[in-house]
XYZ file of C-alpha atoms in Angstrom:
490
model
C 14.963 -21.714 5.917
C 14.865 -24.029 2.897
C 16.622 -27.408 2.661
C 17.713 -29.364 -0.442
C 18.480 -33.102 -0.070
C 21.565 -34.504 -1.850
C 22.334 -38.165 -2.555
C 26.001 -38.446 -1.500
C 28.793 -36.255 -0.051
C 30.079 -35.013 -3.441
C 26.737 -34.823 -5.285
C 27.652 -31.979 -7.638
C 24.781 -32.619 -10.058
C 22.258 -32.585 -7.207
C 23.756 -29.378 -5.808
C 23.652 -27.720 -9.218
C 19.950 -28.516 -9.768
C 19.018 -27.376 -6.247
C 21.074 -24.180 -6.547
C 19.446 -23.241 -9.856
C 16.036 -23.769 -8.277
C 16.959 -21.680 -5.227
C 18.219 -18.865 -7.442
C 15.027 -18.931 -9.481
C 13.031 -18.656 -6.223
C 15.251 -15.824 -4.968
C 16.385 -17.736 -1.857
C 19.433 -15.945 -0.329
C 22.401 -18.045 0.887
C 21.632 -17.435 4.567
C 18.193 -19.003 4.054
C 19.502 -22.107 2.273
C 20.795 -25.436 3.608
C 21.658 -28.847 2.192
C 21.494 -32.377 3.618
C 23.309 -35.519 2.467
C 21.686 -38.953 2.495
C 19.815 -39.590 5.734
C 20.962 -36.426 7.496
C 18.146 -34.693 9.319
C 17.173 -31.108 8.458
C 16.589 -28.351 10.996
C 13.387 -28.143 13.000
C 12.056 -25.195 10.993
C 13.534 -26.165 7.612
C 11.202 -26.382 4.649
C 11.837 -28.538 1.587
C 12.841 -26.441 -1.407
C 9.817 -26.121 -3.752
C 10.110 -26.546 -7.536
C 11.332 -23.615 -9.630
C 8.611 -21.475 -11.219
C 7.773 -22.236 -14.837
C 9.912 -20.312 -17.331
C 12.498 -19.302 -14.723
C 15.632 -17.753 -16.209
C 18.781 -19.862 -15.920
C 21.703 -18.295 -14.013
C 24.793 -17.126 -15.882
C 28.298 -17.729 -14.552
C 31.886 -17.436 -15.848
C 33.198 -20.452 -17.725
C 35.601 -21.311 -14.878
C 32.945 -21.476 -12.163
C 31.422 -24.965 -12.801
C 34.845 -26.625 -12.481
C 35.576 -24.614 -9.327
C 32.175 -25.491 -7.840
C 32.754 -29.179 -8.563
C 35.960 -29.052 -6.507
C 34.247 -27.124 -3.689
C 31.512 -29.730 -3.188
C 34.227 -32.403 -2.933
C 35.792 -30.639 0.075
C 35.292 -32.042 3.571
C 34.027 -28.685 4.934
C 30.507 -29.195 6.341
C 29.493 -25.773 4.953
C 30.767 -26.482 1.412
C 27.373 -26.625 -0.341
C 26.094 -23.351 1.146
C 29.459 -21.701 0.495
C 29.407 -22.742 -3.178
C 25.824 -21.458 -3.413
C 26.907 -18.131 -1.915
C 29.510 -17.728 -4.657
C 26.850 -18.539 -7.270
C 24.504 -15.974 -5.684
C 27.175 -13.261 -5.705
C 28.159 -13.992 -9.307
C 24.707 -12.954 -10.489
C 25.534 -9.338 -9.615
C 29.347 -9.415 -9.343
C 30.353 -10.767 -12.746
C 34.114 -10.318 -12.164
C 34.106 -11.874 -8.688
C 36.395 -14.796 -9.566
C 39.067 -12.351 -10.724
C 39.223 -10.512 -7.364
C 42.066 -12.417 -5.691
C 41.778 -10.412 -2.459
C 38.100 -11.225 -1.834
C 37.800 -13.420 1.323
C 35.372 -15.820 -0.369
C 37.669 -16.233 -3.371
C 40.691 -16.788 -1.117
C 38.773 -19.511 0.726
C 37.511 -21.051 -2.519
C 41.013 -21.265 -4.009
C 42.374 -22.870 -0.831
C 39.552 -25.450 -0.846
C 40.090 -26.153 -4.550
C 43.826 -26.634 -4.000
C 43.194 -29.040 -1.090
C 40.805 -31.155 -3.188
C 43.205 -31.285 -6.139
C 46.018 -32.327 -3.829
C 43.892 -35.060 -2.236
C 42.881 -36.362 -5.678
C 46.573 -36.441 -6.653
C 47.405 -38.378 -3.484
C 44.719 -40.922 -4.304
C 46.215 -41.452 -7.765
C 49.704 -41.838 -6.272
C 49.055 -43.931 -3.171
C 46.294 -46.405 -4.071
C 47.767 -49.926 -3.995
C 45.744 -52.738 -5.568
C 45.974 -56.271 -4.247
C 44.836 -59.291 -6.204
C 42.105 -61.467 -4.686
C 40.393 -64.606 -5.900
C 36.742 -64.040 -6.793
C 34.665 -67.032 -8.023
C 32.358 -64.710 -10.012
C 34.698 -61.943 -11.225
C 37.831 -64.082 -11.625
C 40.971 -61.976 -11.260
C 39.850 -59.040 -9.114
C 41.989 -56.211 -7.720
C 40.940 -54.400 -4.546
C 42.461 -51.363 -2.795
C 41.773 -49.504 0.458
C 42.263 -45.733 0.655
C 41.395 -43.021 3.191
C 41.068 -39.608 1.510
C 40.812 -36.369 3.466
C 38.081 -35.071 1.148
C 35.234 -36.558 -0.926
C 37.317 -37.207 -4.069
C 36.217 -40.713 -5.089
C 33.833 -39.596 -7.875
C 36.320 -36.968 -9.017
C 39.280 -39.358 -9.248
C 37.676 -42.672 -10.270
C 37.719 -41.913 -14.051
C 41.543 -41.745 -13.870
C 41.693 -45.362 -12.681
C 39.156 -46.444 -15.318
C 41.427 -45.034 -18.016
C 44.651 -46.322 -16.444
C 43.405 -49.834 -15.668
C 40.713 -50.240 -18.312
C 41.384 -53.952 -18.802
C 41.247 -54.880 -15.089
C 38.322 -55.606 -12.787
C 38.983 -53.481 -9.690
C 37.365 -51.967 -6.598
C 38.585 -49.063 -4.455
C 37.183 -49.049 -0.908
C 37.079 -45.864 1.188
C 35.255 -45.046 4.445
C 32.675 -42.757 2.794
C 32.282 -44.064 -0.751
C 33.563 -46.977 -2.837
C 33.866 -47.468 -6.584
C 33.863 -50.641 -8.734
C 34.984 -51.076 -12.359
C 34.019 -54.291 -14.205
C 36.047 -53.590 -17.333
C 33.359 -51.535 -19.079
C 31.055 -49.865 -16.538
C 31.701 -47.938 -13.325
C 29.436 -48.096 -10.279
C 29.624 -46.359 -6.917
C 28.946 -48.204 -3.670
C 28.552 -47.324 0.019
C 31.637 -46.795 2.183
C 33.595 -49.694 3.634
C 35.426 -50.474 6.872
C 39.097 -51.250 7.463
C 38.417 -54.913 8.139
C 37.176 -55.234 4.531
C 40.511 -54.177 3.032
C 42.447 -56.916 1.165
C 45.367 -58.869 2.584
C 48.835 -59.163 1.054
C 49.092 -60.923 -2.298
C 51.803 -63.086 -3.854
C 53.444 -60.230 -5.784
C 54.067 -58.050 -2.731
C 57.456 -59.595 -1.899
C 58.630 -58.938 -5.472
C 57.427 -55.335 -5.257
C 59.292 -54.815 -1.964
C 62.484 -56.211 -3.473
C 62.148 -53.854 -6.438
C 61.410 -50.834 -4.207
C 64.471 -51.499 -2.031
C 66.682 -51.933 -5.104
C 65.764 -48.547 -6.630
C 66.135 -46.602 -3.353
C 68.876 -43.990 -3.850
C 70.328 -42.895 -0.488
C 72.272 -40.033 -2.107
C 69.010 -38.280 -3.027
C 67.213 -38.847 0.288
C 65.339 -35.837 1.732
C 63.264 -37.087 4.644
C 61.206 -33.925 5.226
C 60.358 -33.564 1.550
C 59.374 -37.249 1.374
C 57.066 -36.975 4.392
C 55.503 -33.797 2.998
C 54.661 -35.543 -0.276
C 53.745 -38.881 1.330
C 52.042 -38.168 4.699
C 52.164 -40.964 7.258
C 48.369 -41.271 7.096
C 48.783 -43.249 3.856
C 51.619 -45.490 5.028
C 49.411 -48.247 6.443
C 48.008 -48.943 2.947
C 51.347 -49.121 1.111
C 53.535 -52.204 1.584
C 56.765 -50.371 0.707
C 56.480 -48.057 3.729
C 57.630 -50.941 5.970
C 61.050 -50.515 4.350
C 61.323 -46.743 4.759
C 62.694 -46.642 8.325
C 65.504 -49.224 7.794
C 66.359 -47.651 4.426
C 66.625 -44.186 6.005
C 68.718 -45.503 8.881
C 71.175 -47.105 6.468
C 71.200 -44.219 3.968
C 74.387 -42.535 5.206
C 76.423 -45.738 5.133
C 74.976 -46.653 1.728
C 75.919 -43.221 0.308
C 79.458 -43.663 1.578
C 79.710 -47.099 -0.064
C 78.457 -45.684 -3.355
C 81.178 -42.996 -3.339
C 83.924 -45.451 -2.413
C 82.922 -48.126 -4.932
C 84.870 -47.934 -8.195
C 83.009 -47.964 -11.532
C 82.272 -51.487 -12.781
C 82.294 -53.057 -16.200
C 78.948 -53.760 -17.918
C 77.218 -56.829 -16.557
C 77.215 -60.141 -18.385
C 73.471 -59.733 -18.911
C 74.073 -56.394 -20.648
C 76.734 -57.932 -22.882
C 74.402 -60.777 -23.835
C 71.600 -58.350 -24.620
C 73.903 -56.257 -26.813
C 75.027 -59.364 -28.646
C 71.399 -60.423 -29.241
C 70.635 -56.997 -30.701
C 73.669 -57.167 -33.005
C 72.606 -60.622 -34.154
C 69.046 -59.404 -34.691
C 70.218 -56.595 -36.959
C 72.262 -59.083 -38.957
C 69.332 -61.487 -39.267
C 67.002 -58.674 -40.321
C 69.419 -57.567 -43.055
C 69.673 -61.106 -44.447
C 66.044 -62.134 -43.917
C 64.721 -61.293 -47.368
C 67.372 -63.467 -49.073
C 67.420 -66.497 -46.759
C 63.836 -67.005 -45.596
C 61.450 -68.926 -47.887
C 58.277 -66.971 -48.659
C 55.062 -68.697 -47.465
C 52.589 -69.808 -50.111
C 49.443 -68.491 -48.367
C 48.396 -66.433 -45.347
C 47.910 -69.471 -43.063
C 51.422 -70.688 -43.855
C 52.707 -67.185 -43.119
C 50.901 -67.169 -39.771
C 52.453 -70.506 -38.800
C 55.931 -69.410 -39.893
C 55.687 -66.143 -37.942
C 55.233 -68.104 -34.701
C 58.939 -68.984 -34.889
C 60.239 -65.553 -35.937
C 63.472 -64.507 -34.184
C 64.366 -61.547 -36.423
C 64.467 -59.099 -33.497
C 64.789 -59.428 -29.687
C 61.092 -58.683 -29.053
C 60.110 -62.356 -29.404
C 61.822 -63.346 -26.151
C 59.816 -61.435 -23.481
C 56.542 -61.531 -25.471
C 53.972 -64.261 -24.853
C 53.465 -65.063 -28.525
C 53.462 -63.720 -32.072
C 50.306 -61.729 -32.810
C 49.799 -62.133 -36.540
C 47.057 -60.512 -38.610
C 43.480 -61.806 -38.720
C 40.897 -61.639 -41.470
C 39.941 -63.048 -44.876
C 42.776 -64.051 -47.198
C 41.162 -61.961 -49.971
C 40.166 -58.949 -47.848
C 39.859 -55.702 -49.845
C 41.288 -53.662 -46.945
C 44.196 -54.167 -44.519
C 44.170 -52.157 -41.290
C 47.719 -51.799 -39.897
C 48.366 -50.792 -36.268
C 51.632 -50.205 -34.446
C 52.093 -53.336 -32.314
C 50.041 -55.641 -30.064
C 49.208 -54.409 -26.564
C 49.078 -56.292 -23.272
C 45.701 -57.943 -23.932
C 46.519 -58.712 -27.571
C 49.775 -60.386 -26.469
C 47.829 -62.663 -24.117
C 44.973 -63.400 -26.539
C 47.071 -63.758 -29.699
C 44.604 -61.538 -31.609
C 45.096 -57.948 -32.887
C 42.966 -55.073 -31.550
C 41.061 -56.817 -28.746
C 42.047 -54.479 -25.874
C 40.866 -50.934 -24.990
C 42.129 -49.496 -28.300
C 40.355 -52.343 -30.085
C 37.062 -51.263 -28.516
C 37.518 -47.724 -29.842
C 38.394 -49.201 -33.240
C 35.287 -51.417 -33.277
C 33.028 -48.530 -32.240
C 34.323 -46.357 -35.074
C 33.864 -49.185 -37.593
C 30.312 -49.784 -36.399
C 29.496 -46.054 -36.541
C 30.805 -45.937 -40.123
C 28.824 -49.067 -41.065
C 31.881 -51.281 -41.672
C 31.885 -55.037 -41.121
C 35.229 -55.821 -39.427
C 34.963 -59.490 -40.397
C 35.405 -58.473 -44.056
C 38.718 -56.670 -43.355
C 42.193 -57.926 -42.493
C 43.617 -56.425 -39.280
C 47.315 -56.598 -38.404
C 50.222 -54.648 -36.877
C 53.511 -53.302 -38.193
C 55.325 -55.147 -35.370
C 54.080 -58.620 -34.408
C 55.412 -58.851 -30.828
C 54.480 -56.783 -27.768
C 57.301 -54.455 -26.703
C 56.962 -53.389 -23.093
C 58.710 -52.225 -19.935
C 57.772 -54.123 -16.731
C 56.552 -51.832 -13.938
C 55.415 -53.681 -10.843
C 52.647 -56.061 -11.906
C 51.995 -54.203 -15.141
C 53.627 -54.276 -18.566
C 53.889 -50.731 -19.927
C 53.793 -50.236 -23.698
C 57.121 -49.172 -25.231
C 57.370 -47.729 -28.737
C 59.179 -50.039 -31.194
C 62.370 -48.621 -32.671
C 63.272 -48.312 -36.345
C 65.277 -51.559 -36.344
C 62.389 -53.562 -34.907
C 59.944 -52.045 -37.408
C 62.322 -52.846 -40.268
C 62.849 -56.431 -39.064
C 59.096 -57.004 -38.984
C 58.378 -55.260 -42.275
C 59.192 -58.528 -44.038
C 55.997 -60.015 -42.542
C 53.923 -56.955 -43.428
C 55.136 -57.174 -47.036
C 54.174 -60.878 -47.068
C 50.647 -60.004 -45.874
C 50.330 -57.311 -48.558
C 51.597 -59.606 -51.342
C 49.324 -62.512 -50.377
C 46.140 -60.529 -49.713
C 46.602 -57.848 -52.404
C 44.191 -55.304 -50.885
C 42.757 -52.301 -52.714
C 43.285 -50.131 -49.637
C 45.697 -50.138 -46.686
C 44.725 -48.077 -43.642
C 47.714 -47.068 -41.471
C 46.620 -46.479 -37.869
C 49.289 -44.129 -36.539
C 52.698 -42.821 -37.614
C 54.527 -46.101 -36.900
C 52.176 -48.036 -39.179
C 52.486 -45.387 -41.891
C 56.292 -45.535 -41.703
C 56.200 -49.344 -41.944
C 54.004 -49.241 -45.057
C 55.830 -46.389 -46.827
C 59.348 -47.220 -45.679
C 59.918 -43.643 -44.541
C 58.848 -41.394 -41.693
C 55.735 -39.242 -42.232
C 53.587 -37.080 -39.972
C 49.912 -37.670 -39.303
C 49.234 -33.950 -39.751
C 50.523 -33.923 -43.341
C 49.080 -37.237 -44.529
C 45.855 -37.849 -42.605
C 42.585 -38.503 -44.482
C 44.297 -38.451 -47.895
C 44.236 -41.338 -50.362
C 47.848 -42.013 -51.393
C 48.651 -44.238 -54.388
C 51.099 -47.006 -53.444
C 50.914 -48.729 -56.817
C 48.419 -49.159 -59.648
C 46.156 -51.406 -57.533
C 46.589 -50.229 -53.940
C 46.010 -46.978 -52.087
C 47.010 -45.895 -48.569
C 44.941 -43.954 -46.034
C 46.716 -42.607 -42.933
C 44.839 -41.814 -39.712
C 45.477 -41.846 -35.960
C 45.841 -44.944 -33.805
C 42.771 -45.558 -31.569
C 45.013 -45.514 -28.462
C 45.738 -41.834 -29.177
C 42.057 -41.073 -28.547
C 42.142 -43.034 -25.283
C 45.125 -41.022 -24.011
C 43.506 -37.610 -24.509
C 42.786 -36.128 -21.045
C 40.241 -33.566 -22.245
C 36.744 -34.944 -22.916
C 35.984 -32.349 -25.594
C 39.213 -33.199 -27.448
C 38.419 -36.900 -27.101
C 34.984 -36.424 -28.672
C 36.444 -34.269 -31.450
C 39.122 -36.843 -32.319
C 36.607 -39.717 -32.104
C 34.413 -37.932 -34.650
C 37.408 -37.335 -36.944
C 38.451 -41.001 -36.638
C 34.902 -42.146 -37.479
C 34.943 -39.815 -40.492
C 38.147 -41.520 -41.673
C 36.423 -44.890 -41.318
C 33.495 -43.546 -43.347
C 36.004 -42.629 -46.081
C 37.234 -46.241 -45.974
C 33.676 -47.457 -46.547
C 33.135 -45.074 -49.462
C 36.410 -46.166 -51.030
C 35.684 -49.884 -50.526
C 31.869 -50.324 -50.438
C 32.167 -54.120 -50.036
C 33.013 -53.559 -46.356
C 29.514 -52.268 -45.563
C 27.553 -54.089 -42.897
C 24.728 -56.260 -44.212
C 21.361 -54.485 -44.029
């Protein structure tokens, strides 16, 4: 009997190396075992020796590595040996994964489904609470109890979703910490380490109760999708019982209540939008044009041409030299840009900076701005979710973009995304038809259209993300060739 030590309960990389070695040595599944961490091996177990020099690598179907990764995340104590048995059989049974009636394949698919479901539950039911940390500042911590070993599998989702936050997810077996740029995995935690309620919890409970629709209540379906095991970690579950008990009476009241007129708040909002459209139509005739870019930046702080100014923190005007040869135009500021007052400083800004650096471009020599100068968002709990600006808002803000173009007079404008391209051209275009082409705007200025860096961040597939990153960097290289003055100093 041979034994292979693994570092943690879902150590897929360790399992893969050990399994390749065992295959090269010809060790059958019944003579193979695995241990995790400090687990003791059997009395007669022998440590797996190194693979012989020049050993042939095993061949497997393309779908097997992803399946094996899910299998080693399962809570079954026999998961590593079982995954190795499938690998062993695949060396002689090449079509094994396609035999749906095979007992091993039936078991593997059930295990895979259970792991996927547990990973989905983690994404849905993790609740962060804010704590004060003297070293990390604003720090968000959550406690979660998965059925399976899905922390490593699911953590990248949270890194993408909450890239700008510092957060930690504690679980009994394994914990994960994200500092805003790097992810690290930590030992398991105990329940007494989970965070207490924070100040926003009462607001969240009020919101949850207000959106509860008694007419659509299906208790069994709700409990199937949200098992009671997770209830202790979610503040809203304290409301479920009283909401269910009052559902029938609430449904009856909804049916009996006559339709109401629009609220005063709705009427005021509609009036503001009508006024904004009027102001936007008259802006070019009534507003004095600033003499230089600094005067334009100061004037933009008081812009009320569309309703976006009211919920936003501040105007995010362009930044860069007043005589820059290139203007980069994005869609609108994001959450972090709205707080900092600077364009492209959030997650998309990091992708943008990386592409510029890879292409050898000095960002300080370029002017960076957005088609819309205020952050448009939809509040969702503690977060502000990006909302795409509409045509009226883009048109209202185009006055400022035209000012920036007239004052800076660049040789090249780079439109990052379809919204930016529409703002520059004054008409809707597609990225597919215009990307990576130099378009003459006038005798002195050209336009280059490419994707917005946030598009790359949203891609779920790593291969697609790498492919689009390379294409975006190639577009930045075209910018450098077109305007050599942007090159980084040697």
